[in-house]
Coordinates of C-alpha atoms in Angstrom, one line a residue:
Chain A
M198 CA 45.9 83.0 29.9
E199 CA 44.6 83.1 26.3
T200 CA 41.8 80.5 26.0
K201 CA 40.4 79.1 22.8
W202 CA 37.0 78.7 24.4
L203 CA 34.2 80.5 22.7
L204 CA 33.0 83.2 25.0
P205 CA 30.5 86.1 24.9
D206 CA 31.6 89.6 24.1
L207 CA 30.8 91.2 27.3
S208 CA 30.6 94.7 25.8
E209 CA 27.6 93.9 23.7
P210 CA 25.1 96.2 25.3
T211 CA 21.9 94.2 24.9
S212 CA 23.2 91.2 26.5
A213 CA 25.7 92.6 29.0
P214 CA 23.4 92.7 32.1
F215 CA 22.9 89.0 31.6
W216 CA 26.6 88.2 31.8
E217 CA 27.1 90.7 34.7
G218 CA 24.4 88.9 36.6
C219 CA 26.2 85.5 36.0
A220 CA 29.3 87.1 37.5
R221 CA 27.3 88.0 40.6
G222 CA 26.0 84.4 40.7
E223 CA 22.6 85.4 39.5
L224 CA 20.6 84.0 36.5
L225 CA 18.6 87.0 35.2
V226 CA 16.0 87.3 32.5
Q227 CA 15.5 90.3 30.4
T228 CA 11.9 91.5 31.1
C229 CA 9.9 94.1 29.6
A230 CA 9.6 97.1 31.9
S231 CA 6.4 98.2 30.5
C232 CA 4.3 94.9 30.3
G233 CA 6.4 92.5 32.2
L234 CA 6.9 90.0 29.4
P235 CA 10.1 88.1 29.9
R236 CA 12.2 87.2 26.9
M237 CA 15.3 85.1 26.1
P238 CA 17.7 85.7 24.4
P239 CA 17.8 89.4 25.1
R240 CA 16.6 91.8 22.3
P241 CA 16.0 95.5 22.0
M242 CA 12.2 95.5 21.9
C243 CA 9.2 93.8 23.4
S244 CA 7.4 91.8 20.8
S245 CA 4.2 92.3 22.7
C246 CA 4.0 96.0 23.6
R247 CA 7.0 97.3 21.7
S248 CA 8.5 99.1 24.6
V249 CA 12.2 99.5 24.6
D250 CA 12.5 99.7 28.4
V251 CA 13.8 96.6 30.1
R252 CA 14.6 95.3 33.7
W253 CA 16.5 92.2 34.6
E254 CA 14.5 89.9 36.8
P255 CA 16.2 87.2 39.0
T256 CA 15.0 83.6 38.4
S257 CA 14.8 80.6 40.7
G258 CA 17.8 79.1 38.9
R259 CA 15.8 75.8 38.7
A260 CA 15.1 74.2 35.6
R261 CA 14.3 70.8 33.6
I262 CA 16.4 69.3 30.8
W263 CA 14.5 70.0 27.6
S264 CA 16.9 68.2 25.3
F265 CA 20.6 67.3 25.1
I266 CA 23.3 66.2 22.7
V267 CA 26.7 64.5 22.9
P268 CA 29.1 66.0 20.3
H269 CA 32.0 63.9 18.9
P270 CA 34.9 65.1 16.8
P271 CA 35.6 66.9 14.5
L272 CA 35.3 69.8 16.8
L273 CA 37.1 73.1 17.6
P274 CA 40.3 72.1 19.4
A275 CA 39.3 73.5 22.8
F276 CA 36.2 71.3 22.7
A277 CA 37.7 68.3 21.0
E278 CA 39.9 67.8 24.1
Y279 CA 36.7 66.9 26.1
A280 CA 34.8 65.0 23.4
P281 CA 32.4 63.3 23.8
Y282 CA 30.9 65.9 26.1
N283 CA 27.3 66.9 26.7
A284 CA 25.5 70.0 25.8
I285 CA 21.9 70.7 27.1
I286 CA 18.9 72.9 26.8
V287 CA 17.0 73.7 29.9
E288 CA 13.6 75.2 30.5
L289 CA 13.0 77.2 33.7
E290 CA 10.9 75.7 36.3
E291 CA 8.8 78.8 36.8
D292 CA 8.3 79.6 33.1
P293 CA 9.1 76.8 30.6
S294 CA 9.0 79.3 27.7
I295 CA 12.4 80.7 28.9
R296 CA 15.2 78.3 28.0
F297 CA 19.0 78.4 28.3
A298 CA 21.8 76.3 26.8
G299 CA 24.5 74.9 29.1
N300 CA 26.4 71.8 30.1
L301 CA 25.4 69.3 32.7
V302 CA 28.2 68.9 35.2
A303 CA 28.7 67.4 38.8
S304 CA 29.9 70.6 40.2
A305 CA 30.5 74.2 39.0
D306 CA 34.1 73.7 38.0
G307 CA 33.7 70.1 36.7
A308 CA 34.6 69.1 33.1
I309 CA 31.8 69.1 30.6
N310 CA 32.5 65.4 30.0
E311 CA 32.3 64.3 33.5
I312 CA 28.7 63.1 33.5
D313 CA 27.9 59.7 32.0
A314 CA 25.9 60.7 29.0
A315 CA 23.8 57.5 29.4
T316 CA 22.3 58.8 32.5
I317 CA 21.1 62.0 31.0
E318 CA 17.3 62.2 30.4
I319 CA 14.9 64.8 29.2
G320 CA 12.8 66.1 32.2
Q321 CA 15.5 65.8 34.8
P322 CA 15.4 68.7 37.3
V323 CA 18.6 70.8 37.5
H324 CA 19.8 74.0 39.2
V325 CA 22.3 76.5 38.0
V326 CA 25.9 77.0 38.9
F327 CA 28.5 79.2 37.5
H328 CA 32.0 78.4 36.1
Q329 CA 34.6 81.2 35.4
I330 CA 36.7 81.2 32.3
D331 CA 38.8 84.2 31.9
D332 CA 36.5 87.1 32.7
V333 CA 33.3 85.2 31.8
F334 CA 31.0 83.3 34.2
L335 CA 29.1 80.7 32.3
P336 CA 25.9 79.2 33.7
R337 CA 26.0 75.4 34.1
W338 CA 23.6 72.9 35.4
V339 CA 23.8 70.3 38.1
R340 CA 21.1 67.7 38.7
D341 CA 19.2 68.0 42.0
Chain B
M1181 CA -8.5 76.4 -7.7
S1182 CA -6.7 79.2 -6.0
E1183 CA -6.7 82.9 -7.2
P1184 CA -4.3 83.8 -10.0
T1185 CA -1.2 85.4 -8.8
L1186 CA 1.3 87.5 -10.8
V1187 CA 3.8 84.4 -10.5
K1188 CA 1.6 81.4 -11.0
N1189 CA 2.5 79.7 -14.4
R1190 CA 4.0 82.8 -15.8
T1191 CA 7.4 81.7 -15.9
A1192 CA 9.4 78.4 -16.4
V1193 CA 12.8 76.9 -16.0
A1194 CA 14.1 76.6 -19.5
G1195 CA 17.7 75.6 -19.0
I1196 CA 19.7 73.7 -16.4
G1197 CA 23.4 73.1 -16.1
Q1198 CA 25.8 71.7 -13.7
T1199 CA 29.7 71.2 -13.4
K1200 CA 31.1 67.9 -12.2
L1201 CA 30.3 67.3 -8.5
G1202 CA 33.1 66.1 -6.3
K1203 CA 35.8 66.8 -3.8
G1204 CA 39.0 68.8 -4.5
L1205 CA 37.9 70.2 -8.0
P1206 CA 40.9 72.1 -9.3
D1207 CA 38.6 74.9 -10.8
T1208 CA 37.9 78.1 -8.8
E1209 CA 34.5 78.8 -7.5
L1210 CA 34.2 81.6 -10.1
S1211 CA 35.3 79.0 -12.9
L1212 CA 32.7 76.7 -11.6
A1213 CA 29.9 79.2 -11.4
C1214 CA 30.7 80.4 -15.0
Q1215 CA 30.8 76.8 -16.4
A1216 CA 27.4 75.9 -14.8
I1217 CA 25.8 79.1 -16.0
S1218 CA 27.3 78.6 -19.6
L1219 CA 25.9 74.9 -19.7
A1220 CA 22.5 76.1 -18.5
L1221 CA 22.3 78.8 -21.2
D1222 CA 23.3 76.3 -23.9
D1223 CA 20.7 73.9 -22.6
A1224 CA 18.0 76.7 -22.8
G1225 CA 19.3 77.6 -26.3
I1226 CA 19.6 81.3 -25.0
S1227 CA 22.5 83.6 -25.7
P1228 CA 24.5 85.1 -22.7
S1229 CA 23.8 88.6 -24.2
E1230 CA 20.2 88.0 -23.5
V1231 CA 20.5 87.5 -19.8
D1232 CA 19.2 90.5 -17.9
G1233 CA 18.7 89.2 -14.5
L1234 CA 20.6 87.3 -11.8
A1235 CA 19.6 85.7 -8.5
S1236 CA 21.7 83.8 -6.0
F1237 CA 22.4 83.2 -2.3
T1238 CA 23.8 85.9 0.0
M1239 CA 26.4 83.2 0.9
E1240 CA 27.4 82.7 -2.8
P1241 CA 31.1 83.7 -3.1
N1242 CA 31.0 84.9 -6.7
R1243 CA 29.8 88.5 -7.3
E1244 CA 27.4 89.3 -10.0
V1245 CA 29.9 91.7 -11.6
D1246 CA 32.4 88.9 -12.0
V1247 CA 30.0 86.4 -13.2
A1248 CA 28.3 88.7 -15.7
R1249 CA 31.7 89.9 -17.2
A1250 CA 33.1 86.4 -17.5
V1251 CA 30.1 84.8 -19.1
G1252 CA 29.5 87.8 -21.4
L1253 CA 26.1 88.6 -20.0
G1254 CA 24.1 91.6 -21.3
D1255 CA 22.7 94.7 -19.5
I1256 CA 21.6 93.3 -16.0
T1257 CA 18.5 95.1 -14.9
F1258 CA 17.6 92.8 -11.9
F1259 CA 20.0 91.3 -9.4
S1260 CA 18.9 89.7 -6.1
Q1261 CA 20.3 87.6 -3.3
V1262 CA 18.4 85.5 -0.7
G1263 CA 19.7 85.0 2.8
F1264 CA 20.0 82.3 5.3
G1265 CA 22.2 79.7 3.6
G1266 CA 20.4 76.6 2.7
G1267 CA 17.1 78.2 3.1
A1268 CA 17.7 80.3 0.0
G1269 CA 17.6 78.0 -2.9
C1270 CA 13.9 77.9 -3.8
G1271 CA 13.6 81.6 -2.9
V1272 CA 16.3 82.4 -5.5
V1273 CA 14.1 80.6 -8.1
G1274 CA 11.1 82.5 -6.9
H1275 CA 12.9 85.9 -7.1
A1276 CA 13.8 85.1 -10.6
A1277 CA 10.2 84.2 -11.5
M1278 CA 9.0 87.4 -9.8
A1279 CA 11.4 89.6 -11.7
I1280 CA 10.1 88.2 -15.0
A1281 CA 6.4 88.2 -14.0
T1282 CA 6.8 91.8 -13.0
G1283 CA 8.6 93.1 -16.0
Q1284 CA 12.0 93.8 -14.4
A1285 CA 13.9 91.2 -16.5
E1286 CA 13.3 88.7 -19.4
V1287 CA 15.9 86.1 -18.8
V1288 CA 17.2 85.4 -15.3
V1289 CA 20.1 83.1 -14.4
A1290 CA 20.0 81.6 -10.8
W1291 CA 23.0 79.8 -9.6
R1292 CA 25.1 78.4 -6.7
A1293 CA 28.9 77.6 -6.8
R1294 CA 30.6 76.1 -3.8
K1295 CA 33.9 74.6 -2.7
R1296 CA 34.1 72.9 0.5
A1297 CA 37.6 74.0 1.1
S1298 CA 36.7 77.7 0.8
A1299 CA 36.6 80.1 3.7
A1300 CA 32.9 80.6 3.3
S1301 CA 31.7 77.0 3.3
R1302 CA 32.3 75.9 7.0
P1303 CA 31.7 79.1 9.2
W1304 CA 31.6 77.2 12.4
A1305 CA 35.2 76.3 12.0
Q1306 CA 36.3 80.0 11.8
A1307 CA 34.2 81.1 15.0
Q1308 CA 35.8 84.0 16.7
A1309 CA 36.7 83.8 20.3
R1310 CA 34.3 86.6 21.4
L1311 CA 30.7 86.2 20.4
A1312 CA 28.4 89.4 20.1
D1313 CA 25.8 87.6 18.1
L1314 CA 23.3 85.0 19.0
G1315 CA 26.1 82.4 19.0
Q1316 CA 26.9 83.6 22.6
W1317 CA 23.9 81.6 23.9
T1318 CA 25.0 78.3 22.5
R1319 CA 28.7 78.2 21.4
P1320 CA 30.3 78.7 24.8
F1321 CA 28.6 75.3 25.7
G1322 CA 30.0 73.4 22.8
I1323 CA 26.9 73.7 20.5
L1324 CA 29.3 74.4 17.7
R1325 CA 28.3 73.0 14.4
P1326 CA 25.1 72.8 12.4
V1327 CA 24.9 69.1 13.3
D1328 CA 25.0 70.0 16.9
E1329 CA 22.2 72.5 16.5
I1330 CA 19.9 70.0 14.6
A1331 CA 20.9 67.2 16.9
M1332 CA 19.3 69.0 19.8
L1333 CA 16.0 69.5 18.0
T1334 CA 16.1 65.8 16.9
R1335 CA 16.5 64.5 20.5
R1336 CA 13.5 66.6 21.5
Y1337 CA 11.6 65.4 18.3
M1338 CA 12.4 61.7 19.4
Y1339 CA 11.2 62.4 22.8
E1340 CA 8.0 64.2 22.0
Y1341 CA 6.8 61.9 19.1
G1342 CA 8.6 58.7 19.5
G1343 CA 10.9 59.2 16.4
T1344 CA 13.6 56.6 16.1
R1345 CA 17.0 56.1 14.5
D1346 CA 15.4 53.5 12.3
H1347 CA 13.3 56.4 10.7
L1348 CA 16.4 58.4 10.1
A1349 CA 18.1 55.2 8.6
N1350 CA 15.0 55.0 6.3
V1351 CA 16.0 58.4 4.9
A1352 CA 19.7 57.9 4.6
I1353 CA 19.1 54.5 2.8
A1354 CA 16.5 55.7 0.4
F1355 CA 18.6 58.5 -0.8
R1356 CA 21.6 56.3 -1.3
K1357 CA 19.5 53.9 -3.4
H1358 CA 18.5 56.8 -5.6
A1359 CA 22.1 58.0 -5.8
A1360 CA 23.2 54.7 -7.1
R1361 CA 21.0 55.2 -10.2
N1362 CA 22.5 58.7 -10.8
P1363 CA 25.9 58.5 -12.5
N1364 CA 26.6 62.2 -11.5
S1365 CA 26.1 61.4 -7.7
T1366 CA 29.2 61.4 -5.5
M1367 CA 28.1 58.5 -3.2
G1368 CA 26.2 56.3 -5.7
H1369 CA 29.1 53.8 -5.7
K1370 CA 28.8 53.1 -2.1
P1371 CA 25.9 51.0 -1.0
L1372 CA 24.4 51.9 2.5
T1373 CA 22.7 49.1 4.7
R1374 CA 20.8 49.4 7.8
E1375 CA 23.6 47.7 9.7
D1376 CA 26.1 50.2 8.2
Y1377 CA 23.9 53.0 9.5
M1378 CA 23.6 51.6 12.9
K1379 CA 27.3 50.9 13.3
A1380 CA 28.4 54.4 12.0
R1381 CA 30.5 56.7 14.2
W1382 CA 28.5 59.4 16.1
I1383 CA 29.0 63.0 15.0
S1384 CA 26.6 64.5 17.5
E1385 CA 24.3 62.1 19.3
P1386 CA 21.7 61.2 18.4
L1387 CA 23.0 61.9 14.9
C1388 CA 25.7 59.7 13.3
L1389 CA 27.8 60.0 10.1
F1390 CA 25.1 59.0 7.7
D1391 CA 22.6 61.6 9.1
N1392 CA 24.9 64.3 7.6
C1393 CA 24.9 65.7 4.1
L1394 CA 28.1 65.6 2.1
E1395 CA 30.7 68.3 1.5
T1396 CA 30.9 68.8 -2.3
D1397 CA 32.7 71.1 -4.8
G1398 CA 30.6 72.0 -7.8
A1399 CA 28.1 74.6 -9.2
L1400 CA 24.7 74.4 -10.6
A1401 CA 22.6 76.9 -12.6
I1402 CA 19.2 77.4 -14.0
V1403 CA 17.7 79.8 -16.8
V1404 CA 14.2 81.3 -15.9
T1405 CA 12.2 83.0 -18.6
S1406 CA 8.6 83.5 -19.5
A1407 CA 6.5 80.5 -20.0
E1408 CA 5.5 81.9 -23.4
R1409 CA 9.1 82.0 -24.5
A1410 CA 10.0 78.7 -22.8
R1411 CA 7.5 76.9 -25.0
D1412 CA 9.7 77.7 -28.0
L1413 CA 12.9 76.5 -26.5
P1414 CA 14.4 73.0 -26.8
H1415 CA 13.3 71.5 -23.5
P1416 CA 9.6 71.0 -22.1
P1417 CA 9.3 74.0 -19.7
A1418 CA 9.2 73.3 -16.0
L1419 CA 6.5 75.9 -15.1
I1420 CA 7.2 77.8 -11.8
H1421 CA 3.6 77.2 -10.6
A1422 CA 4.0 78.6 -7.0
F1423 CA 6.7 79.7 -4.7
A1424 CA 7.0 80.9 -1.2
Q1425 CA 9.5 81.9 1.5
G1426 CA 9.0 81.5 5.2
L1427 CA 10.1 83.2 8.4
P1428 CA 7.9 82.5 11.3
P1429 CA 7.6 84.7 14.5
N1430 CA 10.2 84.5 17.1
H1431 CA 12.4 82.4 15.0
Q1432 CA 16.3 82.1 15.7
T1433 CA 17.6 80.1 12.7
M1434 CA 19.3 76.8 13.6
T1435 CA 19.3 77.4 17.3
N1436 CA 15.6 77.8 17.5
Y1437 CA 15.2 76.6 21.1
F1438 CA 13.9 79.8 22.4
T1439 CA 10.4 79.8 21.0
E1440 CA 7.3 78.1 22.2
D1441 CA 7.3 75.3 19.7
P1442 CA 10.8 74.8 18.2
L1443 CA 9.7 71.8 16.2
R1444 CA 7.2 73.8 14.1
G1445 CA 9.8 75.4 11.9
P1446 CA 9.8 77.7 8.9
A1447 CA 8.5 75.1 6.6
W1448 CA 5.0 75.7 8.2
T1449 CA 5.2 79.4 7.3
A1450 CA 6.4 78.6 3.6
A1451 CA 3.8 75.9 3.1
R1452 CA 0.8 78.1 4.1
R1453 CA 1.7 80.6 1.5
L1454 CA 2.8 77.9 -1.0
W1455 CA -0.4 75.9 -1.0
A1456 CA -2.5 79.0 -0.8
N1457 CA -1.0 80.2 -4.0
A1458 CA -1.0 76.9 -5.8
D1459 CA -3.9 75.0 -7.6
V1460 CA -2.5 71.9 -6.1
G1461 CA -1.8 70.5 -2.5
P1462 CA 0.3 67.9 -0.9
A1463 CA -1.9 65.1 -2.0
D1464 CA -1.2 66.1 -5.7
V1465 CA 2.7 66.1 -5.4
Q1466 CA 4.1 63.0 -7.2
V1467 CA 7.7 63.6 -6.3
A1468 CA 9.5 65.8 -3.9
Q1469 CA 13.1 67.1 -3.4
L1470 CA 13.3 67.9 0.4
Y1471 CA 16.3 69.7 1.7
D1472 CA 18.4 67.2 3.6
A1473 CA 21.5 68.9 5.2
F1474 CA 20.6 66.4 8.0
S1475 CA 18.2 63.3 7.8
P1476 CA 15.8 64.7 10.5
L1477 CA 14.9 67.6 8.3
I1478 CA 13.0 65.1 6.3
P1479 CA 10.4 64.1 8.8
L1480 CA 10.2 67.7 9.8
S1481 CA 9.6 68.9 6.2
L1482 CA 7.1 66.1 5.5
E1483 CA 5.1 67.5 8.4
G1484 CA 5.7 71.2 7.6
Y1485 CA 4.6 70.9 4.0
G1486 CA 1.4 68.9 5.0
F1487 CA 2.3 65.3 3.8
C1488 CA 1.4 64.0 7.2
A1489 CA 0.3 65.2 10.7
R1490 CA 2.6 66.5 13.4
G1491 CA 4.8 63.8 14.7
E1492 CA 4.1 61.4 11.9
G1493 CA 7.0 62.3 9.6
G1494 CA 9.2 59.5 11.1
P1495 CA 6.7 56.7 10.5
F1496 CA 5.9 58.3 7.1
T1497 CA 9.4 57.1 5.9
D1498 CA 8.5 53.3 6.8
D1499 CA 8.0 50.6 4.2
G1500 CA 9.9 52.3 1.4
A1501 CA 7.4 55.3 1.2
I1502 CA 10.0 57.8 0.2
E1503 CA 11.8 55.4 -2.3
W1504 CA 11.6 55.3 -6.1
P1505 CA 9.7 53.7 -7.8
D1506 CA 7.0 52.2 -5.5
G1507 CA 6.9 54.6 -2.6
R1508 CA 3.9 56.9 -2.2
L1509 CA 6.2 60.0 -2.4
P1510 CA 9.6 59.4 -3.9
V1511 CA 12.0 61.9 -2.2
N1512 CA 15.3 63.2 -3.3
T1513 CA 15.4 61.1 -6.5
A1514 CA 18.9 62.0 -7.4
G1515 CA 20.3 61.3 -4.0
G1516 CA 19.9 64.6 -2.5
G1517 CA 22.3 66.4 -0.3
M1518 CA 23.2 63.2 1.6
S1519 CA 24.1 61.0 -1.3
E1520 CA 24.2 63.1 -4.7
A1521 CA 26.0 66.3 -3.5
Y1522 CA 25.6 69.1 -1.0
V1523 CA 25.7 72.4 -3.0
H1524 CA 23.4 74.1 -0.5
G1525 CA 20.4 72.5 -2.0
F1526 CA 20.5 73.9 -5.4
N1527 CA 21.0 70.4 -7.0
L1528 CA 17.5 69.7 -5.6
V1529 CA 16.2 72.4 -7.8
L1530 CA 17.7 70.9 -10.9
E1531 CA 16.4 67.4 -10.0
G1532 CA 12.8 68.9 -9.5
V1533 CA 13.1 70.3 -13.0
R1534 CA 14.3 66.9 -14.5
Q1535 CA 11.4 65.2 -13.0
I1536 CA 9.0 67.5 -15.0
R1537 CA 11.2 67.1 -18.1
G1538 CA 11.0 63.4 -17.7
T1539 CA 14.9 63.0 -17.6
S1540 CA 15.5 61.9 -14.0
T1541 CA 17.6 58.8 -13.5
S1542 CA 14.9 57.7 -11.1
Q1543 CA 11.9 59.3 -13.3
V1544 CA 8.6 59.2 -11.6
D1545 CA 6.2 58.1 -14.5
G1546 CA 4.0 60.9 -15.6
A1547 CA 5.3 63.4 -13.0
E1548 CA 3.4 66.7 -13.5
V1549 CA 3.8 68.1 -9.9
S1550 CA 7.2 68.3 -8.4
L1551 CA 8.0 70.0 -5.1
V1552 CA 11.3 71.4 -4.2
T1553 CA 12.0 72.8 -0.7
S1554 CA 15.0 74.5 0.9
G1555 CA 16.5 74.3 4.4
E1556 CA 14.1 73.6 7.3
G1557 CA 15.4 75.0 10.5
V1558 CA 16.3 78.3 8.9
P1559 CA 14.2 81.0 7.0
T1560 CA 13.3 79.0 4.1
S1561 CA 11.6 78.7 0.7
A1562 CA 9.9 76.2 -1.6
V1563 CA 8.8 76.0 -5.2
V1564 CA 6.2 73.9 -7.1
F1565 CA 7.2 73.0 -10.6
T1566 CA 4.4 71.7 -13.0
K1567 CA 4.2 70.2 -16.4
D1568 CA 3.2 72.7 -19.1
R1569 CA -0.4 71.9 -20.2
G1570 CA -0.8 75.4 -22.0

């Protein structure tokens, strides 16, 4: 089924290992293979030691809500159907400098508007789940 | 007094011009650009054939060749574009100043033309289904529009510093009051009360309708030349005293959530260079045009450019502090992007010049130091105009 959801281009080489990890149920962080500095979003060079060698490190998948929004129309049609919905930024429990965008849901395949936005607070602990749309597995977040 | 630079006080804005600002203008973007440039040249008393430099935005839809041919410009020996959308405006002015100060051109026209209906004006609405760029980290989660991107930073700002919707309402109400005095503004006829603001529909919580800029058709242009020549032209020169661009380390434009301190934006980088190169500082600024695609950019810019400490940009707006005529720093005296017109912030440049000329509809008495900034939240720029004392 053709979807109007906005999805990553899985063939983009710098980021592809992240999305491959999601498909396996793993939340990975690109990490410098030379000095060990993690970085997100992925990029081709380490800004600390300038190495181009990378490895992909697993994370705990545990995080805290750093900020959130509740978008209302006008929106792209695929998203307008769910408005108002939430979108969040989370910071990793083990390294708050690593952040991810996502949606807060009650379960992996729930709708992005299923959480009462009035209950969302910065600092709430969450953990990652993965939701498939077409050939993409998107990381999403469920409160502990 | 800072060291002399090649730019400081060497050039000036000698002409300004703008078309009608509004919605659904029948003219093409090219026609609007040419009309604004023609008006600016007439205002400066300079012939099109003398123009030898052009500067605009990378997002400007009109090409230099088309503008130059239509307006009848001369041999162009300098042309430049500045990137990052609303961050570009003051950088465009600065590039014009540098071109003249370094002898690459003698008369530079800088402009921006925009129609809200044009394909280039709402990139978010044409997003492709597969994202190979940085959009892949936010858009699949419904962080779609510029307002969503800034709302995310705003919520965090409110959490960290206790900023409130009342602070944002202060901004929206002040600019609407200024627009009401400006007959060329598109929203001056509609008063805005605090109750209106608080009852307005959400666009992306915590931001409501009145936290957003307008969508406007129109074009604006300026003519920059040497300070020496500008002194012989019809209007008092607005000296380009200092300018700076700013792109901080590990910055990711609007979705700047992936750096250690996302609330310390490009304004801080531009401000460091701007004030280092100027003989004045924030305390000397009598009037400011601060880029306002969204109301929270005002507290962030007040902090970045040094008008107050971190986290104090919200309370700074209390008690009419940014309102003409009695506020300690009147901001966006023509109404800004939220109430005059949104032409990617280039209308702020013209208002900054009018304050030095003494011709604003909300004129700050004796204004001699006039700051204009471009978009905070993207690689940005700023310019200080001063009154000619030479």
